[in-house]
mmCIF file of C-alpha atoms in Angstrom:
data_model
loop_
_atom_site.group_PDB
_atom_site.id
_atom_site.type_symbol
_atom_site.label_atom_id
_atom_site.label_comp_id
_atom_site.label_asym_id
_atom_site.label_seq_id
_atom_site.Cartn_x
_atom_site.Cartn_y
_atom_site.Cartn_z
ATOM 1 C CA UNK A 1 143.799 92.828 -38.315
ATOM 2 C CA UNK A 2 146.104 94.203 -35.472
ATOM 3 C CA UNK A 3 149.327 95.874 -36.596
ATOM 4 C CA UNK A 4 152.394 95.494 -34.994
ATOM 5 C CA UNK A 5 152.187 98.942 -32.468
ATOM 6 C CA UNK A 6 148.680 97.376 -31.584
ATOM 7 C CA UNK A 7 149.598 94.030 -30.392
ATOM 8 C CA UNK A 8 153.245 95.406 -29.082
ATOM 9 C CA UNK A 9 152.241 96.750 -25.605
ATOM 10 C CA UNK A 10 149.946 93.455 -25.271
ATOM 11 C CA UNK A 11 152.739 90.791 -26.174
ATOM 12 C CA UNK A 12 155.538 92.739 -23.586
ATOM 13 C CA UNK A 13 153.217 92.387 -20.674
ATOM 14 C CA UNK A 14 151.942 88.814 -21.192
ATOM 15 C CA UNK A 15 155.952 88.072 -21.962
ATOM 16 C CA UNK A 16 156.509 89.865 -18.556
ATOM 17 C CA UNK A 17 153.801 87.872 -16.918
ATOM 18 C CA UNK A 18 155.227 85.328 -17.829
ATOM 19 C CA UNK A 19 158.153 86.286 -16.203
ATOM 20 C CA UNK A 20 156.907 86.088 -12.489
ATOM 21 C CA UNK A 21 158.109 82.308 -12.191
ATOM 22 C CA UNK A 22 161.501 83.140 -12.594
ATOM 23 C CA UNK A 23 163.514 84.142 -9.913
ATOM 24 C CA UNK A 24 166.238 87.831 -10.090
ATOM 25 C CA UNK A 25 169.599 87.519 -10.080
ATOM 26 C CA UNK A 26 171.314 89.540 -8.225
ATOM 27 C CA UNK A 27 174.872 88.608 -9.293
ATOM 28 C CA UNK A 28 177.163 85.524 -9.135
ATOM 29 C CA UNK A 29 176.442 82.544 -7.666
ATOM 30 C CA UNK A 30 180.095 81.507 -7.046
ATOM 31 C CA UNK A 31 181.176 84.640 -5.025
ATOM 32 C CA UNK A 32 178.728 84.118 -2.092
ATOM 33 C CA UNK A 33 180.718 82.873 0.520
ATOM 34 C CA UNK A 34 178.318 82.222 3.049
ATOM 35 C CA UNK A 35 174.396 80.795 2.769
ATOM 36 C CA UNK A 36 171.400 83.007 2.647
ATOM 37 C CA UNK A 37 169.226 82.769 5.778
ATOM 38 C CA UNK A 38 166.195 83.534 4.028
ATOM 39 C CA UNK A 39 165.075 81.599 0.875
ATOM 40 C CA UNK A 40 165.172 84.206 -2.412
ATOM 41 C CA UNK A 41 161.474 85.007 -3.760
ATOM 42 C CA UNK A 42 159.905 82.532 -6.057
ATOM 43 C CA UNK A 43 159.438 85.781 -8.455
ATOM 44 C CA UNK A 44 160.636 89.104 -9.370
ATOM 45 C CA UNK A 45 158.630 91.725 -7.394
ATOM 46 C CA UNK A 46 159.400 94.808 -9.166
ATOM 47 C CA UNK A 47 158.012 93.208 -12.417
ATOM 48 C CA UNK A 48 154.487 91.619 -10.158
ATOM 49 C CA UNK A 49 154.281 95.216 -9.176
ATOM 50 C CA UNK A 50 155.209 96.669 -12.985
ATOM 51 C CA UNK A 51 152.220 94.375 -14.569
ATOM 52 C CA UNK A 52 149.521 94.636 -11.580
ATOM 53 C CA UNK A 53 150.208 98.328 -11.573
ATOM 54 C CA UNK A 54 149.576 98.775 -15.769
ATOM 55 C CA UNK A 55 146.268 96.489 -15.382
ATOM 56 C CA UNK A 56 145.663 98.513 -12.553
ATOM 57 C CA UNK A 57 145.661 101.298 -14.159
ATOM 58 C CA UNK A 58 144.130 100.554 -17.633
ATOM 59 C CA UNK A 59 141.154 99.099 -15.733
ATOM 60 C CA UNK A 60 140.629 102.537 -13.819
ATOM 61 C CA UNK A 61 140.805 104.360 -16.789
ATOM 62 C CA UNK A 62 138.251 102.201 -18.627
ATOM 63 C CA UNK A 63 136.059 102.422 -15.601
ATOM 64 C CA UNK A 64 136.215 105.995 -15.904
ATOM 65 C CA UNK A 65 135.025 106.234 -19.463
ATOM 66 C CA UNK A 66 132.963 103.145 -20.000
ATOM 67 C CA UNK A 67 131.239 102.944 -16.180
ATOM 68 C CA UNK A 68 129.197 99.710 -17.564
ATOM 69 C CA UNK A 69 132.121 98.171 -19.291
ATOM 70 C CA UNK A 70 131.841 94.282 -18.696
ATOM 71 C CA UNK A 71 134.441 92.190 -16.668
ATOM 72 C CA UNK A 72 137.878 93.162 -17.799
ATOM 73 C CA UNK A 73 139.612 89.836 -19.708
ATOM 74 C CA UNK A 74 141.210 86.687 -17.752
ATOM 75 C CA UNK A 75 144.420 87.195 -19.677
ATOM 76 C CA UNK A 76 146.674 90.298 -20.311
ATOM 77 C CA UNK A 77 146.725 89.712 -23.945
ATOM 78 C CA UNK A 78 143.460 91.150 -24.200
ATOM 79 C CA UNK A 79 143.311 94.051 -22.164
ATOM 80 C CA UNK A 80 144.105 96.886 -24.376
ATOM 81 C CA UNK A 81 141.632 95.507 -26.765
ATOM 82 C CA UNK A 82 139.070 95.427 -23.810
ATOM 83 C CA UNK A 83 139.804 98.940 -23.370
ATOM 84 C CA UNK A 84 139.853 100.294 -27.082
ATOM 85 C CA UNK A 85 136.432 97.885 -27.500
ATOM 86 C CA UNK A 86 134.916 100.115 -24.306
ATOM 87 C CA UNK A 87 135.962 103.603 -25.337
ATOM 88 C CA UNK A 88 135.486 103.556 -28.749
ATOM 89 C CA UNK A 89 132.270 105.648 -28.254
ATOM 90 C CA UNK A 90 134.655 108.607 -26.653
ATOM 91 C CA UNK A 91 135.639 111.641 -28.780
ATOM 92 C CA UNK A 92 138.800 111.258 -30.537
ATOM 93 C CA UNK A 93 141.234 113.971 -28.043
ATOM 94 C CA UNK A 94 139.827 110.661 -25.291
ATOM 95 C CA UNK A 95 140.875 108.387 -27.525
ATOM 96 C CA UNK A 96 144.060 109.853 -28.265
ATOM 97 C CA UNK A 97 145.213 110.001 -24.739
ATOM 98 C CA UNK A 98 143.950 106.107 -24.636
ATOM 99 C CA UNK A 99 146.627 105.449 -27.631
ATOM 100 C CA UNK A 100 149.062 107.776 -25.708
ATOM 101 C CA UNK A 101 148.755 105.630 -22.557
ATOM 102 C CA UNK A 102 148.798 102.094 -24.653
ATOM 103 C CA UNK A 103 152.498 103.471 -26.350
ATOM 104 C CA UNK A 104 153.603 104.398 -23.170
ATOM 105 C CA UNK A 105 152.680 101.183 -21.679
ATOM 106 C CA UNK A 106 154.724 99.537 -24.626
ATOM 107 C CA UNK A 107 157.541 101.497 -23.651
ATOM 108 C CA UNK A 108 157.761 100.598 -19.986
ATOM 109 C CA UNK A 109 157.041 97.015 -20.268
ATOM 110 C CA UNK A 110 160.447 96.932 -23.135
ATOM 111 C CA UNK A 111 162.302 98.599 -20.676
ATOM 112 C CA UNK A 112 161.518 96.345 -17.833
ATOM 113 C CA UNK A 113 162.309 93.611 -20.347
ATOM 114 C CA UNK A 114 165.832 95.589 -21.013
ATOM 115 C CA UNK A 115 164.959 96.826 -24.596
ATOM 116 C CA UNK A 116 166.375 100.009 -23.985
ATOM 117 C CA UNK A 117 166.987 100.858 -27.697
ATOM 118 C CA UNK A 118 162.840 101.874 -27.704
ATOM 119 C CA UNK A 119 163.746 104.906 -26.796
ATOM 120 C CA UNK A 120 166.549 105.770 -29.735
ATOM 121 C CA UNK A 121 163.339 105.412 -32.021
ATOM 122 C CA UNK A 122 161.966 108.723 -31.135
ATOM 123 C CA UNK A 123 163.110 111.823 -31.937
ATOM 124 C CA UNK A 124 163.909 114.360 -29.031
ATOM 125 C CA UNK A 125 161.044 116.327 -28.778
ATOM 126 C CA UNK A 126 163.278 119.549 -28.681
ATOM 127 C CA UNK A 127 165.499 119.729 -30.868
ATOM 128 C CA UNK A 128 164.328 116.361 -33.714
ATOM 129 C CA UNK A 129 167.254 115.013 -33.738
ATOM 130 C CA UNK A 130 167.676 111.261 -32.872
ATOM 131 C CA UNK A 131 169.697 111.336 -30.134
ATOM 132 C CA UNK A 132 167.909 109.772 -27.326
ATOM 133 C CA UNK A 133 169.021 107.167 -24.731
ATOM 134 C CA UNK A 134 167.460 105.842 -21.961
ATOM 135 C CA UNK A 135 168.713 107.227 -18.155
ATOM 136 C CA UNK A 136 167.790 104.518 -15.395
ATOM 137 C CA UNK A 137 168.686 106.901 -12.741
ATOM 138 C CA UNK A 138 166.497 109.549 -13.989
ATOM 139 C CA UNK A 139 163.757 107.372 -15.211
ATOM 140 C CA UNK A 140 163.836 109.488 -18.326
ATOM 141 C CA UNK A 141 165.165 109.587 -21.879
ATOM 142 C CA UNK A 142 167.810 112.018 -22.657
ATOM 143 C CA UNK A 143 169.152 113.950 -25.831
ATOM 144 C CA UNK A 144 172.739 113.717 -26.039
ATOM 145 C CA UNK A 145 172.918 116.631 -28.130
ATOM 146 C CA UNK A 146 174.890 119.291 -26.642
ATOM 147 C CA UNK A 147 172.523 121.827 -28.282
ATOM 148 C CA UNK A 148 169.263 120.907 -26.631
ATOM 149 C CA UNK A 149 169.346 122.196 -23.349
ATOM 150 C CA UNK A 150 166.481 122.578 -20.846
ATOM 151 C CA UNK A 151 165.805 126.288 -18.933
ATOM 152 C CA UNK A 152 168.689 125.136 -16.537
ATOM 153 C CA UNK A 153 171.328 124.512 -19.225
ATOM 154 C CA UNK A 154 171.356 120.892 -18.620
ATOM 155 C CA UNK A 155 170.776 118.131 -21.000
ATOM 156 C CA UNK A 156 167.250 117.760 -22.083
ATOM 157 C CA UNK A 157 164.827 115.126 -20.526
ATOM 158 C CA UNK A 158 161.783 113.291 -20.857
ATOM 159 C CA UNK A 159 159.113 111.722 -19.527
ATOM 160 C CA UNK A 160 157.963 108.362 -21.388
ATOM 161 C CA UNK A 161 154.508 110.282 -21.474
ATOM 162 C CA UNK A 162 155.543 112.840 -23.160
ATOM 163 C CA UNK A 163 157.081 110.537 -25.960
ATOM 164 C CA UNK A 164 154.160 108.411 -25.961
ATOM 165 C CA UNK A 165 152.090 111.774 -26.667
ATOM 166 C CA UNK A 166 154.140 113.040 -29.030
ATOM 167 C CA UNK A 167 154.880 109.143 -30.880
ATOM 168 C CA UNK A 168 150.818 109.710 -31.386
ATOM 169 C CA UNK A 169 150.526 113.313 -31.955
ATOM 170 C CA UNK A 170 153.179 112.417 -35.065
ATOM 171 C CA UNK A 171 150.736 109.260 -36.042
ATOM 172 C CA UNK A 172 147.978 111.318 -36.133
ATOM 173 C CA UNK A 173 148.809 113.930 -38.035
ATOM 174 C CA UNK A 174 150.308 112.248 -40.753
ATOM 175 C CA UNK A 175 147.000 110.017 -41.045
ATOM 176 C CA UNK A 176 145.283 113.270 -41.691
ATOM 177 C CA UNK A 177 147.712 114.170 -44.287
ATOM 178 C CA UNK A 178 147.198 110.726 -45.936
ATOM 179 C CA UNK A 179 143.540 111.385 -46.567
#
């Protein structure tokens, strides 16, 4: 039986698949005075590119590990459980940095989907406090506390990566402590 961080990353992207049909915004209707000479894509790009980009990439990495892997899966759904299926044989730092990727997969696909409160559920990786927020401009979560500086005095950043690795560095070692 799945839990809920296993099926998580799996559910965003189909949800964002299933995005593609429908059409950005990009602001109100009403205030355009004059008509558009070309016709609006059909889709949103930037998520096409988000969701063939994370396939993309999972499939690379499997290849990588599990050369005679079979065909990857028709649907999204089952792509991370295509991968874990095909790397199960690797040693467990492998199949950390699988789990890392998967989390940090999860993470991008909420944010495209504007869940940006995934990030306040992690604890800076500096300092421990839970003060993180996501910056758009810097593609990178930020503690607000003013303690928790980085070696330029600024506000501390970072990467989804290093979240995702430290999200499953914390999962791991308390599964070690539980046995």
């Amino acid at each position: 039986m799945a839990t809920q961080d296993d099926t998580t990353p799996a559910e965003r992207l189909r949800l964002l698949q299933l995005e593609f049909i429908t059409p950005r915004r990009r602001g109100p209707a009403a205030s355009r005075s004059t008509r558009p000479t070309e016709p609006a894509a059909p889709l949103d790009i930037d998520t096409v590119d988000h969701v063939q980009g994370s396939v993309a990439e999972v499939v690379a990495l499997t290849r990588a590990a599990a050369p005679d892997a079979g065909p990857r899966p028709a649907s999204v759904e089952g792509l991370y459980g295509w991968w874990r299926e095909n790397t199960a044989h690797l040693e467990p730092e492998k199949q950390q940095h699988r789990e890392a990727v998967i989390y940090r997969h999860g993470l991008e696909h909420a944010l495209m989907l504007g869940e940006r409160k995934v990030i306040r559920r992690h604890p800076c990786p500096g300092c421990g406090t839970w003060g993180l927020f996501w910056n758009q401009a810097l593609q990178r979560a930020l503690c607000v506390n003013r303690y928790c500086k980085d070696a330029s005095g600024g506000s501390s950043t970072w990467t989804l990566s290093h979240l995702a690795q430290e999200h499953v560095n914390r999962k791991e070692k308390s599964a070690r402590r539980a046995t």
